[in-house]
Short mmCIF file of C-alpha atoms in Angstrom, two decimals:
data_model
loop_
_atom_site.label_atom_id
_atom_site.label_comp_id
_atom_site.label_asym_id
_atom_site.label_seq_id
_atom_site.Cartn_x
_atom_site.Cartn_y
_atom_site.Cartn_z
CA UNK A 1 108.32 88.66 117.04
CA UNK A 2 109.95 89.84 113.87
CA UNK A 3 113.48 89.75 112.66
CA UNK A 4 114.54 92.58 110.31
CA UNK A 5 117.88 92.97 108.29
CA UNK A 6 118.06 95.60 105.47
CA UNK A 7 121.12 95.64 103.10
CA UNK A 8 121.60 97.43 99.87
CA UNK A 9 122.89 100.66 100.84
CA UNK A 10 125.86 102.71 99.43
CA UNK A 11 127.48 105.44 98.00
CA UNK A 12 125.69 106.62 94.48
CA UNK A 13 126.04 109.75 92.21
CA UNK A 14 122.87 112.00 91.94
CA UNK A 15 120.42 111.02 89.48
CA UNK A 16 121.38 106.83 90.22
CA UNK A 17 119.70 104.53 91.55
CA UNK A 18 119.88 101.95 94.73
CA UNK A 19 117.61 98.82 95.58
CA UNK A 20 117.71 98.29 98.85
CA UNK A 21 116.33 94.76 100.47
CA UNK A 22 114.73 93.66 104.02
CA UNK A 23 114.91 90.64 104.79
CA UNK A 24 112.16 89.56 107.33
CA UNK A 25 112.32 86.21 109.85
CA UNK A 26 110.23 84.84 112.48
CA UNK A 27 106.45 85.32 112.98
CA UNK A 28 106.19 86.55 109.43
CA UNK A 29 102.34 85.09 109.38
CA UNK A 30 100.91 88.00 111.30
CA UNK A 31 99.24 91.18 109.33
CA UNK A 32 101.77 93.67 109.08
CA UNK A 33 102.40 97.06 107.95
CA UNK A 34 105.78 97.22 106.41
CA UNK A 35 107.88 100.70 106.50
CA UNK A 36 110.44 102.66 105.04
CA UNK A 37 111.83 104.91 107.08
CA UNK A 38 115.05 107.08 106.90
CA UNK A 39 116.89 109.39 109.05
CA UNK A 40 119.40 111.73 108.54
CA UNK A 41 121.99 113.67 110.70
CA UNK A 42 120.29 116.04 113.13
CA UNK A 43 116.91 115.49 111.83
CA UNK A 44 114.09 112.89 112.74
CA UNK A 45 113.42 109.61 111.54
CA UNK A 46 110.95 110.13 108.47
CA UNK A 47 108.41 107.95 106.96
CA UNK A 48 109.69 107.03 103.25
CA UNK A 49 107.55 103.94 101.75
CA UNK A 50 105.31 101.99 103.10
CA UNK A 51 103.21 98.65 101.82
CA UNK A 52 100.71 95.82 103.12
CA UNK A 53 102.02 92.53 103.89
CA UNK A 54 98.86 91.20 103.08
CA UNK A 55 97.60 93.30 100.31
CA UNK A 56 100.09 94.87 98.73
CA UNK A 57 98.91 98.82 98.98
CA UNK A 58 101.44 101.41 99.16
CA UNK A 59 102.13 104.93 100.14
CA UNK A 60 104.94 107.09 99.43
CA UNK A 61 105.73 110.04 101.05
CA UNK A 62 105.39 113.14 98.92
CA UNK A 63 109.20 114.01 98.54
CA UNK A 64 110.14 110.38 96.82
CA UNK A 65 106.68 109.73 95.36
CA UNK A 66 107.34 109.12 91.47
CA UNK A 67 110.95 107.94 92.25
CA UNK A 68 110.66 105.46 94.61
CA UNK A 69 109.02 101.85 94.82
CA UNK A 70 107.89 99.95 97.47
CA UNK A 71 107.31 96.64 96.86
CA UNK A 72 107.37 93.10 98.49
CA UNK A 73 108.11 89.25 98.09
CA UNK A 74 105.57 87.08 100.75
CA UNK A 75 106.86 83.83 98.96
CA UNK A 76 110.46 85.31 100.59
CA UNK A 77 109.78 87.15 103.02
CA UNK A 78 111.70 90.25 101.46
CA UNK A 79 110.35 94.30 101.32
CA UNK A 80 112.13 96.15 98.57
CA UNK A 81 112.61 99.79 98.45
CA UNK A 82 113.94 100.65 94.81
CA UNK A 83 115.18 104.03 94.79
CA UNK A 84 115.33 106.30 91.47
CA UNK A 85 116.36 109.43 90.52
CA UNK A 86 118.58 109.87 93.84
CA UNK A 87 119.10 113.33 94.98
CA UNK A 88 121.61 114.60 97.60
CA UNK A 89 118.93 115.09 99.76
CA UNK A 90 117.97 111.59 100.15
CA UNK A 91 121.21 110.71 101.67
CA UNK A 92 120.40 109.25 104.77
CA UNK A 93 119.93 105.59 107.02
CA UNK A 94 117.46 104.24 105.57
CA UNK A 95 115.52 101.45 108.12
CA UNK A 96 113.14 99.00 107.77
CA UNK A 97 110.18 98.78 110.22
CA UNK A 98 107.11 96.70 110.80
CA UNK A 99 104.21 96.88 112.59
CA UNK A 100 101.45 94.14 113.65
CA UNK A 101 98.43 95.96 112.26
CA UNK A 102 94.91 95.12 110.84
CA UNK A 103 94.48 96.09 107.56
CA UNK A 104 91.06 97.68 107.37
CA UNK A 105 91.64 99.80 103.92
CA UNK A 106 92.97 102.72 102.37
CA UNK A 107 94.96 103.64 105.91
CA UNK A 108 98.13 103.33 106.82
CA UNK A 109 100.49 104.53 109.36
CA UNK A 110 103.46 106.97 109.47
CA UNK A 111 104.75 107.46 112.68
CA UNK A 112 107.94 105.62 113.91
CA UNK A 113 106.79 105.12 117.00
CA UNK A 114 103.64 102.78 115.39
CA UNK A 115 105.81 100.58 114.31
CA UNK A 116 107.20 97.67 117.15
CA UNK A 117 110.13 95.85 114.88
CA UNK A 118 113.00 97.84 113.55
CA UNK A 119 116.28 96.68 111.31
CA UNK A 120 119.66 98.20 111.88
CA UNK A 121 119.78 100.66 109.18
CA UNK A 122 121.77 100.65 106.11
CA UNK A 123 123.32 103.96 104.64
CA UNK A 124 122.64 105.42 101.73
CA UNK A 125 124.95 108.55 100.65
CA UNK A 126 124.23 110.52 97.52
CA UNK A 127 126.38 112.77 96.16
CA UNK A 128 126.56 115.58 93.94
#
């Protein structure tokens, strides 16, 4: 299994930016697919970021492509989701998610329910 624990969250003004940080424990050896996710009140969890534990690929969801970066740390186990540009809109929990895939190229996955290891959220609040 996989421990996850994002931090990083807060309150920013529109047009700031956040970095937030998950910090992964446990089998981190396995092939993964690393997520992004974020959820806001009445709405459904939504696919943000995502990136290859192994190979590093990523892909953004079209409403934070160009402002967002997804990156990752395998020397510390850490994903990163820097966040630019923040709009009102992005306000949100924002959680981290992983899921014991095969990387087989150029796919990835975006549904929350493909993913097996969640963090606790951290919230993010934009305002205006």
């Amino acid at each position: 299994q996989v421990q996850l624990a994002e931090f990083g969250g807060g309150l920013v003004q529109a047009g700031g930016s956040l970095r937030l940080s998950c910090a992964a424990s446990g089998r981190t050896s396995r092939s993964y697919a690393m997520g992004w996710f974020r959820q806001a009140p009445g709405k459904e969890r939504e696919f943000v970021a995502g990136i290859w534990w192994s190979v590093g690929s990523t892909y953004y969801a079209d409403s934070v492509k160009g402002r967002f970066i997804i990156s990752r740390d395998n020397a510390k186990n850490m994903v990163y989701l820097q966040m630019n540009s923040l709009k009102p809109e992005d306000t949100a929990v924002y959680f981290c998610a992983a899921g014991e895939r095969t990387y087989y190229g150029g796919s990835f996955y975006y549904n929350p329910g493909e993913y097996e290891y969640w963090g606790q959220g951290t919230q993010v609040t934009v305002s205006s």
